[in-house]
Structure formats: structure tokens, C-alpha cells
Amino acid sequence: MGHKFRYLCQVEARHLLWLIGTVFSVVFVVQYFELPYGDVLSSLFSAGNIPAPGKTSLPSSDSLSKLGTMGNMTTAQGLNSSDVHAMHGIDSNAETMEGNNEGPKNDFASVMNGALDKSFGSDEDNKNVTVEKVNNSRNRSALKNASKHESSLFLENITADSNSSLGKIQEDDMALPSQRSERSGVGLISPLPALPQIISSSNTTSLTNLDPHPITLPPERSSVEEDAAHTLNKDEKAETSQNDLTLSNRSSISVPAVKTRPELPAVTTISEMNDLLLQSRASSRSMKPRWSSAVDKELLYAKSQIENAPIIKNDPGLHASLYRNVSVFKRSYELMENTLKVYIYREGERPVFHQPPIKGIYASEGWFMKLMQANKKFITKNGRKAHLFYLPFSSLMLEVALYVPDSHSRKNLEQYLKNYLDMIRAKYPFWNRTGGADHFLVACHDWAASETLQLMANSIRALCNSDIREGFKLGKDVSLPETNVRIPQNPLRQLGGKPPSQRRILAFFAGSMHGYVRPILLKYWENKDPDMKIYGIMPKAKKGKMNYIQHMKSSKYCICAKGYEVNSPRVVEAIFYECVPVIISDNFVPPFFQVLNWESFAVFILEKDIPNLKSILLSIPEKSYLEMQMRVKQVQQHFLWHAKPVKYDLFHMILHSVWYNRVLQIRVRPKQLLG
């Protein structure tokens, strides 16, 4: 009897194990085909539930309203520094811009002289500006670490799909740097803190800027590279990583481990960028929507129309040589005009949100925001009908309002943006549906690239600082033109230049010695050749002498040498004054790179080839120069601001670039198309 009982137990145990295995296999297969993102294993063992379509696992807006406010915020008031120097002035006629407009890229006068007004501001061009230089390490190691997580998106990730609560997350306190501790705590998402009061333009205030990057040189260095090494500040070389922008304790959503992307070469040439752009098109990385929407079908239709655009032979407004594919560009632009709807979030306090400067070298973000918010054609108040979602913050005003002088840290700036995104995710379903892939920002300040690298990694970032070595993604991000708007009431003043036959100067450059490239440029060419007008800071032009603008209008080639960062307003200035741009900035992605054929109207010279600058320019046949100069005049329409936007102008080109990248990156599930 006992033997028979043991035999029956063994049989039943085998049957039970077989049954359990069968059930587990069926569940695994079903979830593999049905769960979003294919996150099978985590969903099997998760104690949470996957949010239903249209819902989010984040706290509701009602729960947010019950939370307390954040800690003390730091203010830009009362900034002090012993290292202050006076910048050049600008006369009321804007005739004496002596090439110093790029400055330390923190022109407080340009922010406060009418830039914060609701109107186009006042024309106060006679005021001198003081700036405060703060030695600040660029925290390269932290940025490199951040780039390794660029695909983790800091958004609704795999962990968020399977966890039912986001409250038990580590979060930093928004306290003063001296009070901030690196402890991890448990708590809900904090609401967006109130901004500190911004000091008025009547007070004497100085802003901060960063020193140039330290650069890594190869073992065998050329003479140019040796010069670059000697221009680095010793204090920068000794800077440690203690101020790195670590984000490990400040994310309200855990980030899964991802494979690091392969290291790019030290220099990515313009031809290599062309190849990288094609590769990015072939392998779209956009996150699949978590649930279907009618806008997905509209975007897919637009994508098919763009990819099968009818061939255009002659178009009086578009010259084929300026574009990668003029037929594709025209069809995409037409679809944007007829289809695109943009939702602008109303949340966010001024002046960081909704009220950016429209004067100075950061004016691109301000002009776009002003014209976008006033637009009636593309704006929708129904987020469910929107193809794109605009995050209306000013990267410049973020720095003005929150950066702590001498802190060597931008943690509080990033924390402020993170709180804003947490609020958006909790209040609306839109970010959560696509992981932010249909959201975009337009930011021109140098720091914007690093501040948004993780927080908005999956979003479309229109950045002036479009450095391919610092996380700029070809095919997703947009290279934003840096435009120096001197007179907001008349941004087209002094447009144009002399005809080619009257351009007696071979090459021209003038500007402050920011970064390591410009000192090398002056070492080889300042006062070395009468055909090469290469200067540092130009003194105010005396009577009978040419000023900065007149030099640009009278030169064949205008040198656009990088400063602290890869971007420079001289690129657009050269086009504005119909001078062929000569871009000396390794790894710089030129504006609207995804649609424009830059090599047809600009010259690209590697930094190491500065000693050969004149011979390279002289090697260009006169016929080729004349063709490039004509194309500069033809492409000019894409780089102009208008009080009321016109077709193909700068406002429309920025919006089109965001639309174009979104359409070509769209990914949906087959079952969503059938639903």
C-alpha cells in the first residue's frame, strides 16, 4: 500500500509540474506579444499594474497641490566678483559692433534692456555691460557619463511600466549649495518651486560664464595642438570631479542600465556627419507610443508622403543646390503647413517660462517662443490633437534666475527643470504616452545641452550648442541658429553686403579670445598678411575707418571660429551680410543640417589646418566662390526673423526641423494602426 501511494504521488507531482510549466509558457508568450515595450519578465514578477491607456502611474495633480514647497531657491541678485571686466559698447546705430558680440555669452544688458518686456522692448544700445567671469570646470567626466545614458531617456522607462508607485524614490533637497546634502530620501514628487525675484536692469549686476573646456590631445601633437594645450588655464587642469553633475539621487524615475554607445573619433568631419545622419535615419530610435492615437496615423501618412515625394524640377523659391533633397524638403514643408498642431504647456513661472529675451546672442530661443505663442495656425488647445508638445522655457533666464555665482554647479538648474517635468508628467498623459519623444525645446544658452542631456534625452532638442561630441543626436536633435539680434524692432536692419567685385578683403575675423582656437588663429594670422584681416577685440571705429559690420560686408570669406563652445553667431552673421562662412569648429553640426547642403555655400576647415588657412581659401576657384556667394544670398531667407513670420523664414525653419525629425522618427505598433 505504501509503495503504491508513493508511486501515485510521483505521478501527480509530474503532472503538476507539467501543468505549471504549460501555464507559465502560455503567459510568457501572451505577454510577449501584448505588453508594451515587450517588458515580459518584469511584468511577470511585478507587484504593480501597467497603467491603462490614457492614464499614468504618477501622482495626480490634486496630490501635488497638497505637497509642501521646496527649500530655499538661490537668486541672481547681489552677485559679486573681483574679476570683472568691461565689454565693448554698442552705439545707437548698431554701426560699431566690433566682433565682440559673442562675449562671455551672458549679456545681462541684452536681457534687461527691453528683453523682458512683453513688447519688442526698447533700443538701448549705448549701455556698456559688465560681466563676471567665474572659473568653472565643465565637468567633462559627468557629461561623458551622462551621454552613456542618452538612450535611457529619464522618462517613462521599463521600470516605471511595472511599478505601481513612484513615490518611494530618492530625491535631493532644493536647498542652498551649502545646505544641500547628498542623502537619499523617500518622498513624493515635489511641486515646481517659485522663482526668486530677478534684479532689475537699473541695478548693477553681473552674470557668469564658463572658462573653455580642457581638451584631450593625442600623444603626437601638431604645432596647433601644442598651442591649444598652452592656452588652457592651469586651474582647469587641476579641477577634480568633485563638482560633477551627478544625477543618481535626483531622478524620480529609476533608469535602467543601457549599453554605452561607441566612442566617436576625436574629430567628426562634415562628410562623416553626413554618413551619421543617414545611419540615424536607417535606425530610428524613437520610443513606441504606449497606446494608440489618431495623430500617429497622421504622422505615418506624412512620413510615407515625404519618403515618396514627387520630383521637383524647378521651383522659383527653392534652389535645389542648397538642399540635400529639395523635393523632400518642399513636400515635408507643405505637410507641416497643412497638418501640424502644437500644444504649448501653460505651466511654468516667468521669466524662466514664457518670457525669454529677444535681444542679444541668445535671441533665437526668445524669438521662436514669442512667435510660437502668438501663432494661431499651428497652435491647438487640445493636447490629444497635437503632433508636438512645446516646453516653453528659456535656457538663458534659467541661468540668470537660479545659477549661484562661484558654485561651480548647475544642479539646482537641472533640479528645477526636473520638477517641472515631474509636474507635467503627473498632470498630463502626453509625455507618458511617448516618453517625451513628441516633446521639444528650443534653447540657445551654452549650458542647455548638458542640462537637458538626461532630463529630456528622448525629446527633440533644438540647441545652438550642437556639439556632436557632447550628446547632440543627428536625426533627432535640431541645430538651432545662433542669431545676434541687436534691434528687436528692426531685426533686418543693414541686411546684405557689397557685390563680390567690391569685396577686397580675402578673409575677416574679429572677436574676444574665448576658447583655444581663436588665440591660435591670431598667432598665425594677426598682422601677418594684408589680405587676412584677423583681429582680436576691435576698438571702436574712428571716422573714416571700417567697423565690424562694414568688414563683413566687404570680405569674401568670414571666419567663424569657435569660442568656448562649437557655436558662434558669426555663422548667421556671415549669411546676413552675404559673406561666405568659413567654419573652424570641429564637431559642430551646422544649423538645419538635416535639410540643408552646407557644403554648397560654406567652407569647413579643421582646427588643425589653421596655419594653411589662406592657401586653402586661395585654392578655391573664383567660379566656385561666386557660386557659393550667390547661394549664401539664396539661403539667406531661412535665417531671417520677421515680426510676422513669412514662408521659409527662420521661425518656420526651426518648426519644420522639429516636425521633420519627429515624422521620420515615428514608430508605432502594427496593432495600433489597426485599432
XYZ file of C-alpha atoms in Angstrom:
675
model
C 0.000 0.000 0.000
C 2.795 2.389 0.944
C 4.669 1.610 -2.278
C 1.557 2.262 -4.369
C 0.904 5.554 -2.579
C 4.450 6.775 -3.262
C 4.064 5.892 -6.926
C 0.817 7.897 -7.195
C 2.473 10.905 -5.511
C 5.310 10.834 -8.019
C 2.849 10.686 -10.936
C 0.779 13.572 -9.560
C 3.905 15.639 -8.951
C 4.994 15.185 -12.562
C 1.553 16.156 -13.780
C 1.561 19.225 -11.540
C 4.994 20.352 -12.758
C 3.925 19.834 -16.364
C 0.778 21.907 -15.783
C 2.731 24.750 -14.126
C 5.253 24.795 -16.977
C 2.494 24.919 -19.567
C 0.719 27.807 -17.826
C 3.981 29.741 -17.438
C 4.798 29.284 -21.150
C 1.342 30.443 -22.246
C 1.547 33.532 -20.012
C 5.037 34.316 -21.274
C 4.005 34.082 -24.938
C 0.834 36.147 -24.435
C 2.651 38.902 -22.590
C 5.463 38.958 -25.127
C 3.003 39.879 -27.880
C 0.650 42.061 -25.850
C 2.627 44.069 -23.268
C 4.027 47.472 -24.266
C 7.789 47.562 -24.888
C 7.932 43.777 -24.697
C 8.769 44.015 -20.992
C 7.788 40.470 -20.192
C 9.894 39.347 -17.283
C 9.461 42.477 -15.214
C 5.705 42.350 -15.682
C 5.515 38.718 -14.593
C 7.143 39.386 -11.253
C 5.974 42.946 -10.652
C 3.601 43.689 -7.859
C 2.276 46.725 -9.754
C -0.057 47.108 -12.631
C 0.518 48.542 -16.077
C -1.346 51.825 -16.458
C -4.326 51.745 -18.735
C -4.140 53.766 -21.924
C -4.562 57.444 -21.245
C -3.574 57.072 -17.613
C -0.328 57.485 -15.729
C 1.212 55.853 -12.705
C 2.431 59.222 -11.464
C 0.679 61.109 -8.653
C -2.297 63.194 -9.689
C -2.275 66.967 -9.860
C -4.542 67.008 -6.805
C -1.974 65.139 -4.767
C 0.702 67.538 -5.985
C -1.248 70.511 -4.714
C -1.142 69.054 -1.203
C 2.624 68.840 -1.125
C 4.789 71.397 0.587
C 7.063 73.776 -1.266
C 10.711 73.125 -1.931
C 13.592 74.546 0.029
C 15.168 77.909 -0.453
C 15.909 78.972 -4.010
C 19.026 80.845 -4.935
C 18.814 84.200 -6.662
C 20.803 86.154 -9.164
C 20.634 89.248 -7.005
C 23.690 90.714 -5.436
C 26.261 88.848 -7.482
C 29.763 89.901 -6.505
C 33.089 89.309 -8.147
C 36.570 90.757 -8.071
C 37.188 89.525 -11.587
C 35.073 91.960 -13.593
C 35.953 93.425 -16.937
C 34.075 95.842 -19.166
C 32.835 94.708 -22.527
C 32.720 96.909 -25.584
C 29.746 99.219 -26.096
C 27.268 99.284 -28.935
C 26.395 102.628 -30.434
C 22.809 103.562 -31.086
C 23.151 102.976 -34.823
C 24.490 99.459 -34.369
C 27.418 100.546 -36.543
C 30.242 99.710 -34.158
C 29.713 96.050 -33.470
C 33.360 95.154 -33.355
C 33.177 91.402 -33.455
C 32.861 91.113 -29.709
C 29.163 90.331 -29.733
C 29.698 86.754 -28.713
C 31.249 87.953 -25.488
C 31.063 85.736 -22.438
C 27.607 84.706 -23.646
C 25.914 86.256 -20.628
C 24.984 89.744 -21.817
C 22.866 90.963 -18.930
C 22.139 94.240 -20.675
C 20.683 92.396 -23.635
C 18.434 90.527 -21.224
C 17.228 93.519 -19.300
C 17.225 96.277 -21.941
C 13.713 95.607 -23.067
C 14.193 91.867 -23.488
C 11.919 91.030 -20.603
C 9.165 93.374 -21.769
C 6.049 91.875 -23.235
C 6.556 94.048 -26.300
C 9.631 94.015 -28.514
C 11.484 96.046 -25.895
C 13.476 99.257 -26.127
C 16.542 100.113 -28.158
C 19.165 100.902 -25.542
C 22.347 100.178 -27.389
C 24.566 102.761 -25.677
C 24.969 100.942 -22.390
C 28.201 99.215 -21.517
C 27.918 95.811 -19.997
C 29.911 94.329 -17.182
C 30.343 90.626 -16.904
C 31.666 88.430 -14.197
C 34.000 85.628 -15.143
C 33.737 82.622 -12.903
C 36.251 79.818 -13.295
C 34.158 76.744 -13.676
C 35.119 73.266 -14.738
C 32.901 71.917 -17.496
C 32.676 68.649 -15.600
C 33.551 66.718 -18.687
C 33.563 63.382 -16.926
C 29.981 63.860 -15.770
C 28.826 64.824 -19.239
C 30.516 61.786 -20.732
C 28.794 59.599 -18.170
C 25.528 61.298 -18.993
C 25.965 60.578 -22.682
C 26.239 56.885 -21.903
C 22.658 57.045 -20.653
C 21.314 59.118 -23.524
C 19.015 56.325 -24.619
C 17.620 55.723 -21.128
C 15.667 58.969 -21.623
C 14.949 59.944 -17.993
C 11.278 59.263 -18.636
C 8.654 56.538 -18.539
C 11.009 53.588 -18.740
C 10.690 49.863 -18.273
C 10.757 50.063 -14.510
C 8.002 52.663 -14.491
C 5.801 50.361 -16.566
C 5.868 47.623 -13.960
C 5.875 49.624 -10.736
C 2.642 50.976 -9.382
C 4.095 53.698 -7.193
C 6.680 56.364 -7.943
C 6.639 57.852 -4.509
C 9.439 55.806 -2.986
C 12.184 57.450 -4.996
C 15.380 59.185 -3.957
C 15.207 62.960 -4.213
C 17.611 65.806 -3.433
C 16.582 68.815 -1.405
C 16.355 72.091 -3.290
C 18.380 73.946 -0.693
C 21.304 76.279 -0.912
C 24.531 74.566 -2.006
C 25.973 74.917 1.482
C 22.886 73.252 2.924
C 22.417 70.562 0.280
C 23.250 67.039 1.380
C 23.792 64.096 -0.913
C 21.494 61.867 1.036
C 18.730 59.845 -0.483
C 15.247 60.283 0.863
C 11.770 58.928 0.412
C 9.000 61.206 -0.737
C 6.632 62.199 -3.474
C 7.432 64.404 -6.412
C 7.930 67.975 -5.294
C 5.992 70.774 -6.934
C 7.690 73.372 -9.082
C 9.175 75.953 -6.685
C 8.558 79.646 -7.066
C 11.261 81.608 -8.802
C 13.309 84.161 -6.898
C 12.835 87.790 -7.826
C 15.032 88.884 -10.727
C 17.068 92.017 -10.168
C 16.017 94.965 -12.287
C 18.162 96.412 -15.042
C 18.687 99.573 -13.024
C 20.903 97.743 -10.560
C 24.495 96.848 -11.264
C 24.536 93.122 -11.764
C 26.981 90.796 -13.411
C 26.464 87.364 -14.828
C 28.706 84.361 -15.014
C 30.362 82.462 -17.776
C 32.406 79.353 -18.052
C 36.027 79.050 -18.973
C 36.947 76.978 -22.044
C 36.901 73.219 -21.945
C 40.056 71.350 -21.180
C 40.830 69.306 -24.272
C 42.472 65.940 -24.626
C 45.398 65.934 -27.036
C 46.856 62.863 -28.724
C 50.401 61.702 -27.849
C 51.822 63.203 -31.050
C 50.652 66.779 -31.187
C 50.887 69.184 -34.066
C 52.038 72.763 -33.568
C 48.425 73.902 -33.489
C 47.556 71.323 -30.864
C 50.565 72.365 -28.796
C 49.323 75.947 -28.933
C 45.875 74.812 -27.847
C 47.347 72.994 -24.876
C 49.231 76.080 -23.728
C 46.085 78.215 -23.820
C 44.369 76.090 -21.177
C 44.057 77.506 -17.702
C 46.169 75.693 -15.120
C 43.341 75.861 -12.640
C 41.131 73.987 -15.093
C 43.657 71.170 -15.447
C 43.789 70.791 -11.685
C 39.999 70.759 -11.363
C 38.719 67.493 -9.925
C 35.430 65.753 -10.470
C 34.023 66.763 -7.085
C 31.554 69.098 -8.771
C 30.385 66.592 -11.352
C 26.738 66.846 -12.292
C 25.680 63.554 -10.765
C 22.014 62.800 -11.186
C 21.875 59.492 -9.372
C 19.966 60.785 -6.346
C 17.684 63.221 -8.148
C 15.686 61.107 -10.535
C 12.082 60.480 -9.731
C 12.088 57.521 -12.117
C 14.737 54.825 -11.980
C 16.868 54.493 -15.099
C 17.656 51.020 -16.450
C 21.163 50.077 -17.449
C 21.887 50.618 -21.120
C 24.737 49.825 -23.419
C 27.131 52.683 -23.953
C 27.436 53.999 -27.474
C 30.802 53.549 -29.182
C 33.222 56.415 -28.755
C 33.269 58.865 -31.639
C 36.598 59.863 -33.136
C 38.274 62.990 -31.764
C 37.099 64.941 -34.816
C 33.949 64.241 -36.806
C 34.241 65.862 -40.207
C 31.302 67.275 -42.132
C 31.355 64.313 -44.518
C 31.315 61.895 -41.590
C 28.340 63.771 -40.161
C 26.550 63.188 -43.453
C 27.107 59.452 -43.035
C 25.971 59.529 -39.404
C 22.781 61.319 -40.413
C 21.968 58.629 -42.958
C 22.655 55.931 -40.368
C 20.336 57.595 -37.870
C 17.557 57.677 -40.471
C 18.022 53.981 -41.168
C 17.773 53.037 -37.474
C 15.082 55.106 -35.807
C 15.392 55.121 -32.024
C 12.124 56.805 -31.161
C 10.141 55.097 -28.444
C 6.938 53.370 -29.495
C 3.802 55.021 -28.065
C 2.318 53.190 -25.110
C -1.156 53.493 -26.592
C -2.542 54.455 -29.954
C -3.661 57.892 -31.040
C -5.112 59.383 -34.199
C -2.062 61.636 -34.536
C 0.136 58.558 -35.040
C -1.714 57.690 -38.226
C -1.373 61.283 -39.432
C 2.357 61.242 -38.794
C 2.752 57.891 -40.560
C 0.862 59.234 -43.545
C 3.124 62.286 -43.604
C 6.178 60.040 -43.390
C 5.085 57.987 -46.377
C 4.355 61.162 -48.338
C 7.787 62.597 -47.548
C 9.620 59.402 -48.416
C 7.769 59.264 -51.734
C 7.836 62.974 -52.518
C 7.228 63.875 -56.176
C 10.291 65.134 -58.010
C 10.539 68.910 -58.296
C 12.433 70.186 -61.313
C 12.038 73.933 -60.986
C 10.805 75.965 -58.054
C 11.372 79.732 -58.121
C 11.512 79.977 -54.310
C 13.777 76.996 -53.676
C 17.173 76.396 -55.256
C 17.971 72.698 -55.422
C 21.714 73.089 -54.753
C 21.006 74.403 -51.248
C 19.246 71.241 -50.071
C 20.003 67.609 -49.546
C 16.796 66.851 -51.413
C 14.683 69.823 -52.434
C 11.696 67.602 -53.337
C 11.656 66.031 -49.872
C 12.035 69.406 -48.176
C 9.192 71.007 -50.108
C 6.796 68.101 -49.534
C 7.622 67.991 -45.832
C 7.133 71.744 -45.513
C 3.747 71.554 -47.263
C 2.598 68.769 -44.951
C 3.716 70.790 -41.940
C 1.665 73.767 -43.096
C -1.442 71.620 -43.649
C -1.147 69.174 -40.770
C 0.976 70.248 -37.813
C -0.615 71.126 -34.490
C 1.461 72.124 -31.452
C 0.382 72.123 -27.824
C 2.123 74.608 -25.512
C 2.107 73.900 -21.790
C 0.696 76.817 -19.809
C 2.510 75.868 -16.625
C 5.758 77.468 -15.503
C 6.575 80.794 -13.888
C 8.041 83.803 -15.636
C 10.689 84.705 -16.614
C 12.144 81.199 -16.950
C 8.959 80.178 -18.750
C 7.023 82.150 -21.354
C 9.140 85.333 -21.244
C 12.604 84.971 -22.793
C 14.923 87.733 -24.083
C 14.574 88.738 -27.722
C 17.788 90.736 -27.949
C 21.413 89.678 -27.981
C 23.173 86.476 -28.960
C 20.626 84.183 -27.275
C 17.691 85.772 -29.083
C 16.828 82.662 -31.116
C 15.064 80.953 -28.227
C 13.204 84.160 -27.381
C 12.041 84.989 -30.888
C 10.845 81.462 -31.506
C 8.919 81.373 -28.232
C 7.330 84.766 -28.821
C 6.223 83.923 -32.356
C 5.128 80.393 -31.421
C 2.909 81.553 -28.587
C 1.338 84.219 -30.795
C 0.714 81.784 -33.641
C -2.846 80.719 -34.432
C -2.213 78.432 -37.376
C -0.161 75.761 -35.611
C -1.388 76.043 -32.010
C -4.028 73.737 -30.549
C -5.522 73.835 -27.061
C -6.475 70.167 -27.271
C -3.411 68.100 -26.436
C -4.953 64.951 -27.883
C -4.862 66.540 -31.335
C -1.262 67.718 -31.036
C 1.597 66.216 -33.029
C 4.194 68.105 -30.981
C 4.379 69.488 -27.441
C 6.452 72.584 -26.731
C 8.290 73.041 -23.410
C 8.407 76.867 -23.269
C 11.411 77.625 -21.054
C 14.347 79.963 -21.608
C 17.752 78.428 -21.008
C 19.231 81.898 -20.549
C 16.693 83.023 -17.949
C 17.112 79.719 -16.134
C 20.786 80.604 -15.655
C 20.051 84.235 -14.767
C 17.457 83.299 -12.155
C 18.995 80.273 -10.487
C 22.725 79.946 -11.004
C 24.714 80.543 -7.801
C 27.885 82.522 -8.530
C 31.102 80.664 -7.738
C 29.136 77.473 -7.013
C 30.627 75.614 -9.998
C 27.423 73.607 -10.062
C 24.262 73.604 -12.115
C 22.436 71.041 -10.013
C 19.748 73.450 -8.915
C 19.051 74.420 -12.535
C 18.619 70.804 -13.531
C 16.547 70.138 -10.421
C 14.238 72.994 -11.339
C 13.697 71.546 -14.816
C 13.177 68.096 -13.328
C 10.470 69.396 -11.001
C 8.776 70.990 -13.991
C 8.810 67.728 -15.935
C 7.577 65.788 -12.915
C 4.626 68.146 -12.713
C 3.910 67.796 -16.450
C 4.053 64.004 -16.236
C 1.737 63.933 -13.251
C -0.795 66.385 -14.654
C -0.976 65.273 -18.297
C -0.779 61.897 -20.090
C 1.076 63.238 -23.138
C 4.688 62.830 -22.028
C 3.996 59.358 -20.669
C 2.454 58.133 -23.931
C 5.630 58.594 -25.963
C 8.249 59.013 -23.272
C 8.671 62.616 -24.378
C 9.529 61.735 -27.987
C 6.900 64.161 -29.303
C 8.053 66.981 -26.988
C 10.580 69.603 -27.996
C 12.547 72.508 -26.573
C 14.337 75.472 -28.164
C 17.372 76.617 -26.154
C 20.380 78.717 -27.128
C 22.416 79.088 -23.932
C 25.640 77.070 -23.876
C 24.595 75.113 -20.803
C 21.303 73.890 -22.254
C 22.916 70.914 -23.965
C 24.223 69.414 -20.723
C 21.234 70.476 -18.607
C 18.797 68.602 -20.855
C 21.020 65.678 -21.838
C 19.367 63.230 -19.438
C 16.196 65.031 -18.401
C 14.931 65.384 -21.977
C 17.091 62.869 -23.773
C 14.241 61.396 -25.786
C 12.773 64.785 -26.700
C 13.741 66.813 -29.743
C 16.254 69.410 -28.565
C 16.804 72.476 -30.748
C 20.197 73.664 -29.479
C 22.648 76.364 -30.512
C 25.403 74.359 -28.818
C 25.151 71.477 -31.271
C 28.322 69.582 -30.412
C 28.258 66.017 -31.673
C 30.804 65.093 -29.006
C 28.546 66.335 -26.216
C 25.442 64.246 -26.819
C 23.853 66.019 -29.799
C 21.944 63.339 -31.737
C 21.856 63.635 -35.502
C 18.423 62.817 -36.875
C 16.666 63.633 -33.593
C 18.043 66.925 -32.275
C 17.982 70.180 -34.250
C 20.926 72.548 -34.661
C 19.491 75.946 -33.755
C 20.984 79.021 -35.465
C 22.560 81.449 -33.005
C 21.371 84.886 -34.087
C 22.619 88.168 -32.656
C 19.576 90.446 -32.679
C 20.734 93.993 -31.981
C 17.498 95.902 -32.560
C 14.369 93.807 -31.883
C 12.111 96.406 -33.501
C 14.006 96.006 -36.784
C 15.857 92.672 -36.924
C 16.556 93.073 -40.662
C 18.441 96.334 -40.349
C 21.609 96.506 -42.519
C 20.768 93.242 -44.255
C 23.026 92.442 -47.218
C 26.520 93.419 -48.326
C 28.679 94.528 -51.218
C 28.709 92.615 -54.513
C 31.587 90.155 -54.998
C 33.511 92.540 -57.272
C 33.742 95.088 -54.428
C 34.804 92.671 -51.709
C 38.522 93.490 -51.428
C 39.242 91.576 -48.215
C 40.017 87.868 -48.598
C 39.129 86.829 -45.040
C 37.961 88.635 -41.891
C 37.634 87.788 -38.203
C 37.326 89.873 -35.045
C 36.341 88.827 -31.560
C 37.299 88.152 -27.973
C 39.738 85.362 -27.188
C 37.285 82.770 -25.950
C 38.447 79.165 -26.023
C 41.641 77.775 -27.504
C 41.007 78.148 -31.260
C 40.955 81.931 -31.552
C 44.352 82.544 -29.925
C 45.826 80.098 -32.435
C 44.068 81.889 -35.282
C 45.577 85.213 -34.198
C 49.007 83.730 -33.628
C 49.243 82.664 -37.267
C 47.348 85.462 -38.988
C 47.077 88.666 -36.954
C 49.047 91.378 -38.780
C 50.729 88.714 -40.910
C 49.099 89.303 -44.291
C 47.285 92.335 -45.782
C 44.655 90.051 -47.346
C 43.836 88.466 -43.998
C 42.084 90.901 -41.662
C 42.309 88.887 -38.460
C 41.837 90.824 -35.216
C 41.110 90.358 -31.559
C 38.790 92.871 -29.973
C 38.375 95.707 -32.448
C 38.473 99.204 -30.969
C 35.571 101.493 -31.660
C 35.819 102.552 -35.271
C 37.072 106.082 -35.808
C 35.816 108.358 -38.522
C 36.833 107.051 -41.915
C 37.627 103.563 -40.591
C 35.572 100.421 -41.164
C 33.784 98.847 -38.252
C 32.914 95.194 -37.680
C 29.793 95.128 -39.866
C 31.485 97.002 -42.708
C 34.333 94.484 -42.642
C 31.833 91.634 -43.048
C 30.083 93.419 -45.875
C 33.446 93.915 -47.641
C 35.001 90.443 -47.218
C 34.837 87.396 -49.461
C 35.121 84.958 -46.586
C 34.076 85.494 -42.968
C 35.890 83.328 -40.420
C 33.543 81.675 -37.925
C 35.928 80.365 -35.275
C 34.524 78.582 -32.242
C 34.720 80.160 -28.802
C 34.171 78.261 -25.590
C 31.636 76.100 -27.411
C 31.290 74.980 -31.016
C 28.614 77.518 -31.952
C 29.102 81.158 -32.892
C 26.705 83.921 -34.016
C 29.187 84.701 -36.804
C 27.796 81.821 -38.857
C 24.422 83.549 -39.243
C 26.050 86.995 -39.360
C 28.095 85.932 -42.387
C 24.932 84.820 -44.178
C 23.150 88.010 -43.093
C 25.893 90.146 -44.693
C 26.249 87.828 -47.720
C 29.780 86.719 -46.855
C 30.772 83.073 -47.411
C 31.101 81.441 -43.951
C 34.377 79.678 -43.145
C 33.586 77.446 -40.181
C 36.536 76.497 -37.970
C 34.907 74.408 -35.278
C 35.486 70.668 -35.090
C 32.387 68.569 -34.336
C 29.978 71.481 -34.901
C 26.695 70.446 -36.509
C 25.641 73.473 -38.619
C 22.043 74.773 -38.421
C 19.279 72.829 -40.184
C 21.826 70.180 -41.089
C 19.120 67.595 -41.794
C 17.797 69.523 -44.805
C 20.495 71.974 -45.972
C 23.532 71.115 -48.078
C 26.013 73.298 -46.198
C 28.999 72.381 -48.331
C 27.364 74.152 -51.277
C 27.602 77.599 -49.656
C 30.133 77.348 -46.802
C 33.739 76.268 -46.255
C 34.694 73.883 -43.442
C 38.289 73.946 -42.182
C 39.597 71.696 -39.437
C 41.155 73.391 -36.444
C 44.491 71.729 -37.148
C 44.594 73.375 -40.587
C 44.575 76.967 -39.310
C 48.216 77.505 -40.448
C 47.081 76.729 -44.014
C 44.007 78.952 -43.901
C 44.994 81.368 -46.675
C 46.282 78.713 -49.053
C 43.041 76.744 -48.610
C 40.927 79.799 -49.437
C 43.093 80.759 -52.402
C 42.795 77.219 -53.750
C 39.048 77.744 -54.239
C 38.495 78.760 -57.882
C 36.900 82.157 -58.447
C 33.980 80.494 -60.212
C 33.324 78.291 -57.184
C 33.499 81.281 -54.849
C 30.971 83.205 -56.943
C 28.608 80.223 -56.882
C 28.918 79.918 -53.101
C 28.368 83.633 -52.602
C 25.229 83.501 -54.738
C 23.960 80.540 -52.722
C 24.595 82.446 -49.491
C 22.190 85.099 -50.779
C 19.680 82.413 -51.761
C 19.795 80.573 -48.425
C 19.544 83.865 -46.517
C 15.739 83.660 -46.400
C 15.994 80.728 -43.976
C 17.986 82.746 -41.411
C 15.872 85.897 -41.032
C 13.499 86.908 -38.227
C 10.294 88.751 -39.064
C 7.860 90.384 -36.635
C 5.187 88.460 -38.536
C 6.595 85.149 -39.793
C 6.797 84.615 -43.541
C 7.151 81.402 -45.517
C 10.518 79.653 -45.253
C 11.866 82.145 -42.684
C 13.779 81.299 -39.518
C 10.700 80.684 -37.395
C 9.225 78.268 -39.907
C 12.587 76.553 -40.493
C 13.015 75.809 -36.778
C 9.474 74.479 -36.531
C 9.890 72.475 -39.721
C 13.135 70.905 -38.497
C 11.408 69.718 -35.332
C 8.428 68.436 -37.346
C 10.684 66.751 -39.907
C 12.740 64.900 -37.300
C 9.632 63.804 -35.436
C 7.931 62.480 -38.570
C 10.960 60.485 -39.689
C 11.429 59.037 -36.188
C 7.810 57.969 -35.645
C 7.373 54.359 -34.570
C 4.098 52.593 -33.830
C 2.940 49.039 -33.324
C 1.064 47.296 -36.153
C -1.874 46.533 -33.876
C -2.157 50.244 -33.021
C -2.637 51.073 -36.694
C -5.483 48.585 -36.871
C -7.158 49.937 -33.728
